[in-house]
Amino acid sequence: MSARYLLPYAPDAIGGLPVGLDALVWDGDGPLPADEELREVEFFCLPYMRHAAALPLIGRLPSLKVVQTLTAGMDDVLPHVPDGVVACNARGLHDASTAELAVTLILASLRGVPHFTRLQDRGRWQQEFHQSLADKTVLILGYGSIGRALAARLEPFECEVVRVARRARPDEGVHGTEELTALLPSADVVVLLTPLTPESRHLVDAGFLARMKDGALLVNVARGPVVDTPALLAELTAQRLRAALDVTDPEPLPADHPLWHAPGVLITPHVGGPSSAFLPRAKRTLRRQVLRFENGEPLAPGH
């Protein structure tokens, strides 16, 4: 059977599709479809967390018009998308989950949760003072839809939120990146949400880190290569800065990498998106995009 859609979920699982609309289903784990099944595929949704297995399929789709991801970032996908093919990410899908994790990392780091967990493992009851989020200044670098979701969740914590995007948006109270030199020294927490582009690769370098105040916390829920890892390691080793990282460079982080044991670092294994919030939002997003494509409507959002 050939079809115009290659999807990671069966049509019934995403709420159903119009009668007569056929779809091949491949979740990234089973056998790859045969070439004869793929010849009419125009819309390909890559299975979530299976991009490495899915990307070779793009070159086997002679009728391809749309590549859809269920991720916010597309840095690993775009080099494989042929000219003339529309590439769409899943902007908005991960807002809630990633913003939740960012808040979790901030609070856990400031309140010493990793330290207390280690004490628990040793059966030690040891009361201590740690930092509060209240009265802190949190700088969000990469103020898009996830940034807005994070800012909304930070509001009840009585902290000041500074919003920074590539370009200033004065009507929204958003600063441009050209203002970072002036803004960084007053930030207690810096949260990275910028996509990985040639401009943002190693944006957080030795100079950026040097401008951060003593004792500040760097939170990366964007992409690992946004941060220069050796430069960050130097600051952590000196115990001048702290970090909470959901993404690293390299990734996965090798077991013998010194970042694992650097002072003041909390690491989670790129789990900003995969939570119980993912699947229902992913299915709604995919169904909307398929129906837009089927009806000849503009696809949204793009990369």
PDB file of C-alpha atoms in Angstrom:
ATOM      1  CA  MET A   1       0.000   0.000   0.000  1.00  0.00           C
ATOM      2  CA  SER A   2       1.246   3.511  -0.812  1.00  0.00           C
ATOM      3  CA  ALA A   3      -0.055   6.692   0.793  1.00  0.00           C
ATOM      4  CA  ARG A   4       0.552  10.441   0.862  1.00  0.00           C
ATOM      5  CA  TYR A   5       1.296  10.479   4.599  1.00  0.00           C
ATOM      6  CA  LEU A   6       3.969   8.724   6.643  1.00  0.00           C
ATOM      7  CA  LEU A   7       3.128   9.186  10.326  1.00  0.00           C
ATOM      8  CA  PRO A   8       4.411   7.826  13.667  1.00  0.00           C
ATOM      9  CA  TYR A   9       0.858   7.242  14.953  1.00  0.00           C
ATOM     10  CA  ALA A  10      -2.156   5.512  13.444  1.00  0.00           C
ATOM     11  CA  PRO A  11      -4.884   7.896  12.230  1.00  0.00           C
ATOM     12  CA  ASP A  12      -7.292   6.656  14.933  1.00  0.00           C
ATOM     13  CA  ALA A  13      -4.697   7.476  17.596  1.00  0.00           C
ATOM     14  CA  ILE A  14      -4.591  11.143  16.609  1.00  0.00           C
ATOM     15  CA  GLY A  15      -8.342  11.604  16.534  1.00  0.00           C
ATOM     16  CA  GLY A  16      -9.070  10.262  13.076  1.00  0.00           C
ATOM     17  CA  LEU A  17      -8.572  11.659   9.598  1.00  0.00           C
ATOM     18  CA  PRO A  18     -11.025  12.288   6.745  1.00  0.00           C
ATOM     19  CA  VAL A  19     -12.466   9.241   5.023  1.00  0.00           C
ATOM     20  CA  GLY A  20     -10.283   8.107   2.164  1.00  0.00           C
ATOM     21  CA  LEU A  21      -7.094   9.643   3.564  1.00  0.00           C
ATOM     22  CA  ASP A  22      -4.575   6.817   3.806  1.00  0.00           C
ATOM     23  CA  ALA A  23      -1.442   6.913   5.934  1.00  0.00           C
ATOM     24  CA  LEU A  24       1.528   4.655   6.397  1.00  0.00           C
ATOM     25  CA  VAL A  25       2.476   4.246  10.035  1.00  0.00           C
ATOM     26  CA  TRP A  26       6.088   3.893  11.167  1.00  0.00           C
ATOM     27  CA  ASP A  27       7.126   4.647  14.753  1.00  0.00           C
ATOM     28  CA  GLY A  28      10.868   4.481  14.216  1.00  0.00           C
ATOM     29  CA  ASP A  29      11.331   1.073  15.819  1.00  0.00           C
ATOM     30  CA  GLY A  30       9.849  -1.434  13.381  1.00  0.00           C
ATOM     31  CA  PRO A  31      11.054  -2.452   9.912  1.00  0.00           C
ATOM     32  CA  LEU A  32      11.435   0.388   7.417  1.00  0.00           C
ATOM     33  CA  PRO A  33       8.715   0.651   4.769  1.00  0.00           C
ATOM     34  CA  ALA A  34       9.619  -0.632   1.315  1.00  0.00           C
ATOM     35  CA  ASP A  35      10.418   1.824  -1.475  1.00  0.00           C
ATOM     36  CA  GLU A  36       7.214   0.992  -3.353  1.00  0.00           C
ATOM     37  CA  GLU A  37       5.214   1.988  -0.274  1.00  0.00           C
ATOM     38  CA  LEU A  38       6.986   5.344  -0.070  1.00  0.00           C
ATOM     39  CA  ARG A  39       6.756   6.575  -3.658  1.00  0.00           C
ATOM     40  CA  GLU A  40       3.637   8.721  -3.086  1.00  0.00           C
ATOM     41  CA  VAL A  41       4.478  10.062   0.393  1.00  0.00           C
ATOM     42  CA  GLU A  42       4.227  13.850   0.424  1.00  0.00           C
ATOM     43  CA  PHE A  43       4.052  14.473   4.191  1.00  0.00           C
ATOM     44  CA  PHE A  44       6.539  12.779   6.532  1.00  0.00           C
ATOM     45  CA  CYS A  45       6.363  13.233  10.309  1.00  0.00           C
ATOM     46  CA  LEU A  46       9.548  12.040  11.967  1.00  0.00           C
ATOM     47  CA  PRO A  47       9.013   9.818  15.036  1.00  0.00           C
ATOM     48  CA  TYR A  48       9.915  11.616  18.253  1.00  0.00           C
ATOM     49  CA  MET A  49      13.368  10.757  19.640  1.00  0.00           C
ATOM     50  CA  ARG A  50      14.018   8.564  16.565  1.00  0.00           C
ATOM     51  CA  HIS A  51      15.497  11.149  14.199  1.00  0.00           C
ATOM     52  CA  ALA A  52      18.699   9.202  13.571  1.00  0.00           C
ATOM     53  CA  ALA A  53      16.689   6.244  12.253  1.00  0.00           C
ATOM     54  CA  ALA A  54      14.244   8.441  10.348  1.00  0.00           C
ATOM     55  CA  LEU A  55      16.516  10.873   8.516  1.00  0.00           C
ATOM     56  CA  PRO A  56      17.737   8.330   5.886  1.00  0.00           C
ATOM     57  CA  LEU A  57      14.107   7.893   4.810  1.00  0.00           C
ATOM     58  CA  ILE A  58      13.912  11.470   3.533  1.00  0.00           C
ATOM     59  CA  GLY A  59      16.056  10.596   0.530  1.00  0.00           C
ATOM     60  CA  ARG A  60      13.719   7.721  -0.350  1.00  0.00           C
ATOM     61  CA  LEU A  61      10.630   9.919  -0.721  1.00  0.00           C
ATOM     62  CA  PRO A  62      10.485  11.149  -4.348  1.00  0.00           C
ATOM     63  CA  SER A  63       7.139  12.934  -3.862  1.00  0.00           C
ATOM     64  CA  LEU A  64       8.032  14.610  -0.558  1.00  0.00           C
ATOM     65  CA  LYS A  65       6.647  18.104   0.097  1.00  0.00           C
ATOM     66  CA  VAL A  66       6.663  18.440   3.910  1.00  0.00           C
ATOM     67  CA  VAL A  67       8.943  17.241   6.709  1.00  0.00           C
ATOM     68  CA  GLN A  68       7.286  17.622  10.100  1.00  0.00           C
ATOM     69  CA  THR A  69       9.075  17.120  13.415  1.00  0.00           C
ATOM     70  CA  LEU A  70       7.631  16.713  16.881  1.00  0.00           C
ATOM     71  CA  THR A  71      10.567  18.649  18.319  1.00  0.00           C
ATOM     72  CA  ALA A  72      11.069  22.366  18.773  1.00  0.00           C
ATOM     73  CA  GLY A  73      14.680  22.238  17.565  1.00  0.00           C
ATOM     74  CA  MET A  74      15.455  21.196  13.993  1.00  0.00           C
ATOM     75  CA  ASP A  75      19.223  21.651  13.848  1.00  0.00           C
ATOM     76  CA  ASP A  76      19.755  17.915  13.231  1.00  0.00           C
ATOM     77  CA  VAL A  77      17.020  17.731  10.568  1.00  0.00           C
ATOM     78  CA  LEU A  78      17.422  20.804   8.357  1.00  0.00           C
ATOM     79  CA  PRO A  79      20.650  19.670   6.643  1.00  0.00           C
ATOM     80  CA  HIS A  80      18.743  16.634   5.329  1.00  0.00           C
ATOM     81  CA  VAL A  81      15.712  18.490   3.949  1.00  0.00           C
ATOM     82  CA  PRO A  82      15.892  18.895   0.135  1.00  0.00           C
ATOM     83  CA  ASP A  83      15.390  22.242  -1.537  1.00  0.00           C
ATOM     84  CA  GLY A  84      11.720  22.923  -2.161  1.00  0.00           C
ATOM     85  CA  VAL A  85      10.534  20.784   0.743  1.00  0.00           C
ATOM     86  CA  VAL A  86       8.827  22.615   3.620  1.00  0.00           C
ATOM     87  CA  ALA A  87      10.256  21.876   7.074  1.00  0.00           C
ATOM     88  CA  CYS A  88       7.965  22.387  10.071  1.00  0.00           C
ATOM     89  CA  ASN A  89       8.849  22.089  13.723  1.00  0.00           C
ATOM     90  CA  ALA A  90       6.471  21.661  16.658  1.00  0.00           C
ATOM     91  CA  ARG A  91       6.611  25.094  18.196  1.00  0.00           C
ATOM     92  CA  GLY A  92       4.364  25.200  21.236  1.00  0.00           C
ATOM     93  CA  LEU A  93       4.212  21.451  21.766  1.00  0.00           C
ATOM     94  CA  HIS A  94       6.983  21.406  24.368  1.00  0.00           C
ATOM     95  CA  ASP A  95       6.271  24.724  26.069  1.00  0.00           C
ATOM     96  CA  ALA A  96       4.686  23.298  29.214  1.00  0.00           C
ATOM     97  CA  SER A  97       7.069  20.382  29.702  1.00  0.00           C
ATOM     98  CA  THR A  98      10.289  22.286  29.038  1.00  0.00           C
ATOM     99  CA  ALA A  99       9.220  25.273  31.133  1.00  0.00           C
ATOM    100  CA  GLU A 100       8.384  22.902  33.993  1.00  0.00           C
ATOM    101  CA  LEU A 101      11.805  21.307  33.815  1.00  0.00           C
ATOM    102  CA  ALA A 102      13.527  24.702  33.715  1.00  0.00           C
ATOM    103  CA  VAL A 103      11.720  25.722  36.908  1.00  0.00           C
ATOM    104  CA  THR A 104      12.587  22.357  38.467  1.00  0.00           C
ATOM    105  CA  LEU A 105      16.275  22.761  37.651  1.00  0.00           C
ATOM    106  CA  ILE A 106      16.345  26.309  38.991  1.00  0.00           C
ATOM    107  CA  LEU A 107      14.653  25.428  42.274  1.00  0.00           C
ATOM    108  CA  ALA A 108      16.576  22.182  42.771  1.00  0.00           C
ATOM    109  CA  SER A 109      19.898  23.931  42.196  1.00  0.00           C
ATOM    110  CA  LEU A 110      19.171  26.982  44.337  1.00  0.00           C
ATOM    111  CA  ARG A 111      17.680  25.013  47.231  1.00  0.00           C
ATOM    112  CA  GLY A 112      20.450  22.384  47.260  1.00  0.00           C
ATOM    113  CA  VAL A 113      18.308  19.389  46.361  1.00  0.00           C
ATOM    114  CA  PRO A 114      21.164  17.372  44.763  1.00  0.00           C
ATOM    115  CA  HIS A 115      23.246  17.933  47.907  1.00  0.00           C
ATOM    116  CA  PHE A 116      20.395  16.848  50.181  1.00  0.00           C
ATOM    117  CA  THR A 117      19.777  13.789  48.011  1.00  0.00           C
ATOM    118  CA  ARG A 118      23.379  12.729  48.553  1.00  0.00           C
ATOM    119  CA  LEU A 119      22.957  13.255  52.277  1.00  0.00           C
ATOM    120  CA  GLN A 120      19.809  11.129  52.184  1.00  0.00           C
ATOM    121  CA  ASP A 121      21.748   8.319  50.527  1.00  0.00           C
ATOM    122  CA  ARG A 122      24.080   8.419  53.540  1.00  0.00           C
ATOM    123  CA  GLY A 123      21.267   8.667  56.094  1.00  0.00           C
ATOM    124  CA  ARG A 124      22.358  12.118  57.278  1.00  0.00           C
ATOM    125  CA  TRP A 125      19.986  14.777  58.644  1.00  0.00           C
ATOM    126  CA  GLN A 126      21.839  18.065  58.099  1.00  0.00           C
ATOM    127  CA  GLN A 127      19.958  21.363  58.130  1.00  0.00           C
ATOM    128  CA  GLU A 128      21.457  24.167  56.056  1.00  0.00           C
ATOM    129  CA  PHE A 129      20.663  27.528  54.512  1.00  0.00           C
ATOM    130  CA  HIS A 130      20.409  27.670  50.703  1.00  0.00           C
ATOM    131  CA  GLN A 131      19.384  30.221  48.109  1.00  0.00           C
ATOM    132  CA  SER A 132      15.748  31.090  47.373  1.00  0.00           C
ATOM    133  CA  LEU A 133      14.320  32.003  43.986  1.00  0.00           C
ATOM    134  CA  ALA A 134      12.440  34.870  45.624  1.00  0.00           C
ATOM    135  CA  ASP A 135      14.107  38.243  45.022  1.00  0.00           C
ATOM    136  CA  LYS A 136      16.395  36.832  42.323  1.00  0.00           C
ATOM    137  CA  THR A 137      16.783  38.166  38.779  1.00  0.00           C
ATOM    138  CA  VAL A 138      16.224  35.495  36.116  1.00  0.00           C
ATOM    139  CA  LEU A 139      17.391  36.273  32.579  1.00  0.00           C
ATOM    140  CA  ILE A 140      15.703  34.226  29.844  1.00  0.00           C
ATOM    141  CA  LEU A 141      17.866  34.129  26.708  1.00  0.00           C
ATOM    142  CA  GLY A 142      15.781  33.041  23.715  1.00  0.00           C
ATOM    143  CA  TYR A 143      12.394  34.508  24.511  1.00  0.00           C
ATOM    144  CA  GLY A 144       9.973  32.618  22.286  1.00  0.00           C
ATOM    145  CA  SER A 145       6.993  30.437  23.104  1.00  0.00           C
ATOM    146  CA  ILE A 146       8.869  28.324  25.681  1.00  0.00           C
ATOM    147  CA  GLY A 147      10.305  31.515  27.168  1.00  0.00           C
ATOM    148  CA  ARG A 148       6.812  32.920  27.594  1.00  0.00           C
ATOM    149  CA  ALA A 149       5.685  29.694  29.258  1.00  0.00           C
ATOM    150  CA  LEU A 150       8.670  29.851  31.605  1.00  0.00           C
ATOM    151  CA  ALA A 151       8.095  33.503  32.478  1.00  0.00           C
ATOM    152  CA  ALA A 152       4.462  32.742  33.353  1.00  0.00           C
ATOM    153  CA  ARG A 153       5.570  29.967  35.689  1.00  0.00           C
ATOM    154  CA  LEU A 154       8.229  32.132  37.329  1.00  0.00           C
ATOM    155  CA  GLU A 155       5.843  34.985  38.068  1.00  0.00           C
ATOM    156  CA  PRO A 156       4.459  33.540  41.349  1.00  0.00           C
ATOM    157  CA  PHE A 157       7.984  33.065  42.739  1.00  0.00           C
ATOM    158  CA  GLU A 158       8.493  36.782  43.396  1.00  0.00           C
ATOM    159  CA  CYS A 159      11.511  37.076  41.137  1.00  0.00           C
ATOM    160  CA  GLU A 160      12.337  39.580  38.410  1.00  0.00           C
ATOM    161  CA  VAL A 161      12.317  38.181  34.868  1.00  0.00           C
ATOM    162  CA  VAL A 162      14.493  39.773  32.172  1.00  0.00           C
ATOM    163  CA  ARG A 163      13.541  38.736  28.636  1.00  0.00           C
ATOM    164  CA  VAL A 164      16.124  38.612  25.823  1.00  0.00           C
ATOM    165  CA  ALA A 165      15.667  37.597  22.199  1.00  0.00           C
ATOM    166  CA  ARG A 166      17.753  37.918  19.053  1.00  0.00           C
ATOM    167  CA  ARG A 167      15.973  41.173  18.273  1.00  0.00           C
ATOM    168  CA  ALA A 168      14.520  43.627  20.773  1.00  0.00           C
ATOM    169  CA  ARG A 169      10.740  43.840  21.039  1.00  0.00           C
ATOM    170  CA  PRO A 170      10.174  46.945  23.175  1.00  0.00           C
ATOM    171  CA  ASP A 171       6.384  46.593  23.085  1.00  0.00           C
ATOM    172  CA  GLU A 172       6.771  43.207  24.852  1.00  0.00           C
ATOM    173  CA  GLY A 173       9.549  44.301  27.185  1.00  0.00           C
ATOM    174  CA  VAL A 174      12.048  42.094  25.355  1.00  0.00           C
ATOM    175  CA  HIS A 175      15.700  43.131  25.072  1.00  0.00           C
ATOM    176  CA  GLY A 176      17.939  42.312  22.108  1.00  0.00           C
ATOM    177  CA  THR A 177      21.068  40.178  22.427  1.00  0.00           C
ATOM    178  CA  GLU A 178      23.209  43.248  21.835  1.00  0.00           C
ATOM    179  CA  GLU A 179      22.229  44.287  25.379  1.00  0.00           C
ATOM    180  CA  LEU A 180      23.598  41.123  27.020  1.00  0.00           C
ATOM    181  CA  THR A 181      26.866  42.735  28.026  1.00  0.00           C
ATOM    182  CA  ALA A 182      24.953  45.165  30.219  1.00  0.00           C
ATOM    183  CA  LEU A 183      22.315  42.691  31.445  1.00  0.00           C
ATOM    184  CA  LEU A 184      24.391  39.659  32.425  1.00  0.00           C
ATOM    185  CA  PRO A 185      26.182  41.105  35.476  1.00  0.00           C
ATOM    186  CA  SER A 186      22.891  41.625  37.321  1.00  0.00           C
ATOM    187  CA  ALA A 187      21.369  38.185  36.579  1.00  0.00           C
ATOM    188  CA  ASP A 188      21.305  35.590  39.362  1.00  0.00           C
ATOM    189  CA  VAL A 189      19.994  32.915  36.989  1.00  0.00           C
ATOM    190  CA  VAL A 190      20.488  32.725  33.205  1.00  0.00           C
ATOM    191  CA  VAL A 191      18.205  30.309  31.349  1.00  0.00           C
ATOM    192  CA  LEU A 192      19.167  29.337  27.787  1.00  0.00           C
ATOM    193  CA  LEU A 193      16.289  28.680  25.398  1.00  0.00           C
ATOM    194  CA  THR A 194      17.827  29.817  22.127  1.00  0.00           C
ATOM    195  CA  PRO A 195      17.746  27.456  19.121  1.00  0.00           C
ATOM    196  CA  LEU A 196      21.051  26.109  17.846  1.00  0.00           C
ATOM    197  CA  THR A 197      22.142  28.119  14.821  1.00  0.00           C
ATOM    198  CA  PRO A 198      25.574  29.121  13.481  1.00  0.00           C
ATOM    199  CA  GLU A 199      25.134  32.398  15.396  1.00  0.00           C
ATOM    200  CA  SER A 200      24.206  30.756  18.687  1.00  0.00           C
ATOM    201  CA  ARG A 201      26.827  27.981  18.642  1.00  0.00           C
ATOM    202  CA  HIS A 202      29.172  28.717  21.576  1.00  0.00           C
ATOM    203  CA  LEU A 203      27.268  31.919  22.245  1.00  0.00           C
ATOM    204  CA  VAL A 204      27.924  31.149  25.901  1.00  0.00           C
ATOM    205  CA  ASP A 205      31.702  31.302  25.699  1.00  0.00           C
ATOM    206  CA  ALA A 206      34.400  32.345  28.170  1.00  0.00           C
ATOM    207  CA  GLY A 207      33.557  36.016  27.684  1.00  0.00           C
ATOM    208  CA  PHE A 208      29.836  35.473  28.247  1.00  0.00           C
ATOM    209  CA  LEU A 209      30.489  33.440  31.390  1.00  0.00           C
ATOM    210  CA  ALA A 210      32.990  35.982  32.708  1.00  0.00           C
ATOM    211  CA  ARG A 211      30.280  38.651  32.592  1.00  0.00           C
ATOM    212  CA  MET A 212      27.974  36.571  34.807  1.00  0.00           C
ATOM    213  CA  LYS A 213      28.021  37.521  38.481  1.00  0.00           C
ATOM    214  CA  ASP A 214      29.811  35.413  41.068  1.00  0.00           C
ATOM    215  CA  GLY A 215      27.603  32.546  42.243  1.00  0.00           C
ATOM    216  CA  ALA A 216      25.153  32.849  39.338  1.00  0.00           C
ATOM    217  CA  LEU A 217      23.376  29.791  37.956  1.00  0.00           C
ATOM    218  CA  LEU A 218      23.433  28.872  34.257  1.00  0.00           C
ATOM    219  CA  VAL A 219      20.485  26.705  33.145  1.00  0.00           C
ATOM    220  CA  ASN A 220      20.654  25.137  29.686  1.00  0.00           C
ATOM    221  CA  VAL A 221      17.428  23.640  28.328  1.00  0.00           C
ATOM    222  CA  ALA A 222      18.245  24.647  24.745  1.00  0.00           C
ATOM    223  CA  ARG A 223      21.008  22.728  22.930  1.00  0.00           C
ATOM    224  CA  GLY A 224      24.364  21.626  24.297  1.00  0.00           C
ATOM    225  CA  PRO A 225      26.600  23.398  21.750  1.00  0.00           C
ATOM    226  CA  VAL A 226      25.112  26.777  22.667  1.00  0.00           C
ATOM    227  CA  VAL A 227      27.603  26.532  25.551  1.00  0.00           C
ATOM    228  CA  ASP A 228      31.378  26.221  25.207  1.00  0.00           C
ATOM    229  CA  THR A 229      31.860  23.205  27.490  1.00  0.00           C
ATOM    230  CA  PRO A 230      35.567  23.760  28.355  1.00  0.00           C
ATOM    231  CA  ALA A 231      34.820  27.385  29.258  1.00  0.00           C
ATOM    232  CA  LEU A 232      31.941  26.302  31.490  1.00  0.00           C
ATOM    233  CA  LEU A 233      34.067  23.595  33.101  1.00  0.00           C
ATOM    234  CA  ALA A 234      36.678  26.199  33.970  1.00  0.00           C
ATOM    235  CA  GLU A 235      34.102  28.355  35.770  1.00  0.00           C
ATOM    236  CA  LEU A 236      32.574  25.374  37.580  1.00  0.00           C
ATOM    237  CA  THR A 237      35.950  24.052  38.653  1.00  0.00           C
ATOM    238  CA  ALA A 238      36.798  27.465  40.063  1.00  0.00           C
ATOM    239  CA  GLN A 239      33.428  27.307  41.866  1.00  0.00           C
ATOM    240  CA  ARG A 240      32.550  30.777  40.632  1.00  0.00           C
ATOM    241  CA  LEU A 241      29.418  29.705  38.755  1.00  0.00           C
ATOM    242  CA  ARG A 242      26.900  26.882  39.045  1.00  0.00           C
ATOM    243  CA  ALA A 243      25.037  25.095  36.265  1.00  0.00           C
ATOM    244  CA  ALA A 244      21.922  23.004  35.687  1.00  0.00           C
ATOM    245  CA  LEU A 245      22.073  21.270  32.325  1.00  0.00           C
ATOM    246  CA  ASP A 246      19.428  19.265  30.497  1.00  0.00           C
ATOM    247  CA  VAL A 247      21.609  19.300  27.369  1.00  0.00           C
ATOM    248  CA  THR A 248      25.362  18.961  27.003  1.00  0.00           C
ATOM    249  CA  ASP A 249      28.122  19.032  24.428  1.00  0.00           C
ATOM    250  CA  PRO A 250      28.963  16.254  23.746  1.00  0.00           C
ATOM    251  CA  GLU A 251      25.641  14.456  24.047  1.00  0.00           C
ATOM    252  CA  PRO A 252      25.105  11.855  25.337  1.00  0.00           C
ATOM    253  CA  LEU A 253      27.683  12.846  27.903  1.00  0.00           C
ATOM    254  CA  PRO A 254      30.348  10.096  28.156  1.00  0.00           C
ATOM    255  CA  ALA A 255      30.563   8.401  31.536  1.00  0.00           C
ATOM    256  CA  ASP A 256      34.129   9.598  32.061  1.00  0.00           C
ATOM    257  CA  HIS A 257      33.482  13.230  31.120  1.00  0.00           C
ATOM    258  CA  PRO A 258      34.640  15.670  33.834  1.00  0.00           C
ATOM    259  CA  LEU A 259      31.369  17.619  33.595  1.00  0.00           C
ATOM    260  CA  TRP A 260      29.613  14.851  35.538  1.00  0.00           C
ATOM    261  CA  HIS A 261      31.666  15.576  38.636  1.00  0.00           C
ATOM    262  CA  ALA A 262      32.251  19.310  38.338  1.00  0.00           C
ATOM    263  CA  PRO A 263      31.345  21.289  41.463  1.00  0.00           C
ATOM    264  CA  GLY A 264      27.899  22.861  41.516  1.00  0.00           C
ATOM    265  CA  VAL A 265      26.457  21.118  38.457  1.00  0.00           C
ATOM    266  CA  LEU A 266      23.098  19.326  38.119  1.00  0.00           C
ATOM    267  CA  ILE A 267      22.630  17.239  34.966  1.00  0.00           C
ATOM    268  CA  THR A 268      19.500  15.671  33.488  1.00  0.00           C
ATOM    269  CA  PRO A 269      19.684  13.598  30.253  1.00  0.00           C
ATOM    270  CA  HIS A 270      17.813  15.827  27.749  1.00  0.00           C
ATOM    271  CA  VAL A 271      14.365  15.201  29.210  1.00  0.00           C
ATOM    272  CA  GLY A 272      12.802  18.642  28.753  1.00  0.00           C
ATOM    273  CA  GLY A 273      10.303  17.320  26.222  1.00  0.00           C
ATOM    274  CA  PRO A 274       9.552  13.693  27.086  1.00  0.00           C
ATOM    275  CA  SER A 275       6.931  13.841  29.821  1.00  0.00           C
ATOM    276  CA  SER A 276       3.265  12.946  30.183  1.00  0.00           C
ATOM    277  CA  ALA A 277       2.485  16.305  28.579  1.00  0.00           C
ATOM    278  CA  PHE A 278       4.079  15.246  25.293  1.00  0.00           C
ATOM    279  CA  LEU A 279       1.821  12.624  23.713  1.00  0.00           C
ATOM    280  CA  PRO A 280      -1.580  14.366  23.802  1.00  0.00           C
ATOM    281  CA  ARG A 281      -0.047  17.614  22.523  1.00  0.00           C
ATOM    282  CA  ALA A 282       1.948  15.782  19.846  1.00  0.00           C
ATOM    283  CA  LYS A 283      -1.145  14.049  18.503  1.00  0.00           C
ATOM    284  CA  ARG A 284      -3.148  17.280  18.405  1.00  0.00           C
ATOM    285  CA  THR A 285      -0.295  19.092  16.651  1.00  0.00           C
ATOM    286  CA  LEU A 286       0.113  16.348  14.064  1.00  0.00           C
ATOM    287  CA  ARG A 287      -3.602  16.110  13.314  1.00  0.00           C
ATOM    288  CA  ARG A 288      -3.845  19.886  12.806  1.00  0.00           C
ATOM    289  CA  GLN A 289      -0.901  19.882  10.424  1.00  0.00           C
ATOM    290  CA  VAL A 290      -2.195  16.950   8.386  1.00  0.00           C
ATOM    291  CA  LEU A 291      -5.613  18.572   8.016  1.00  0.00           C
ATOM    292  CA  ARG A 292      -4.039  21.889   7.015  1.00  0.00           C
ATOM    293  CA  PHE A 293      -1.948  20.141   4.375  1.00  0.00           C
ATOM    294  CA  GLU A 294      -4.914  18.128   3.121  1.00  0.00           C
ATOM    295  CA  ASN A 295      -7.029  21.284   2.822  1.00  0.00           C
ATOM    296  CA  GLY A 296      -4.294  23.320   1.132  1.00  0.00           C
ATOM    297  CA  GLU A 297      -3.976  25.660   4.108  1.00  0.00           C
ATOM    298  CA  PRO A 298      -0.696  27.210   5.335  1.00  0.00           C
ATOM    299  CA  LEU A 299       1.222  24.949   7.659  1.00  0.00           C
ATOM    300  CA  ALA A 300       2.198  26.304  11.043  1.00  0.00           C
ATOM    301  CA  PRO A 301       4.549  26.680  12.634  1.00  0.00           C
ATOM    302  CA  GLY A 302       7.627  26.488  10.458  1.00  0.00           C
ATOM    303  CA  HIS A 303      11.222  26.619  11.559  1.00  0.00           C
TER     304      HIS A 303
END
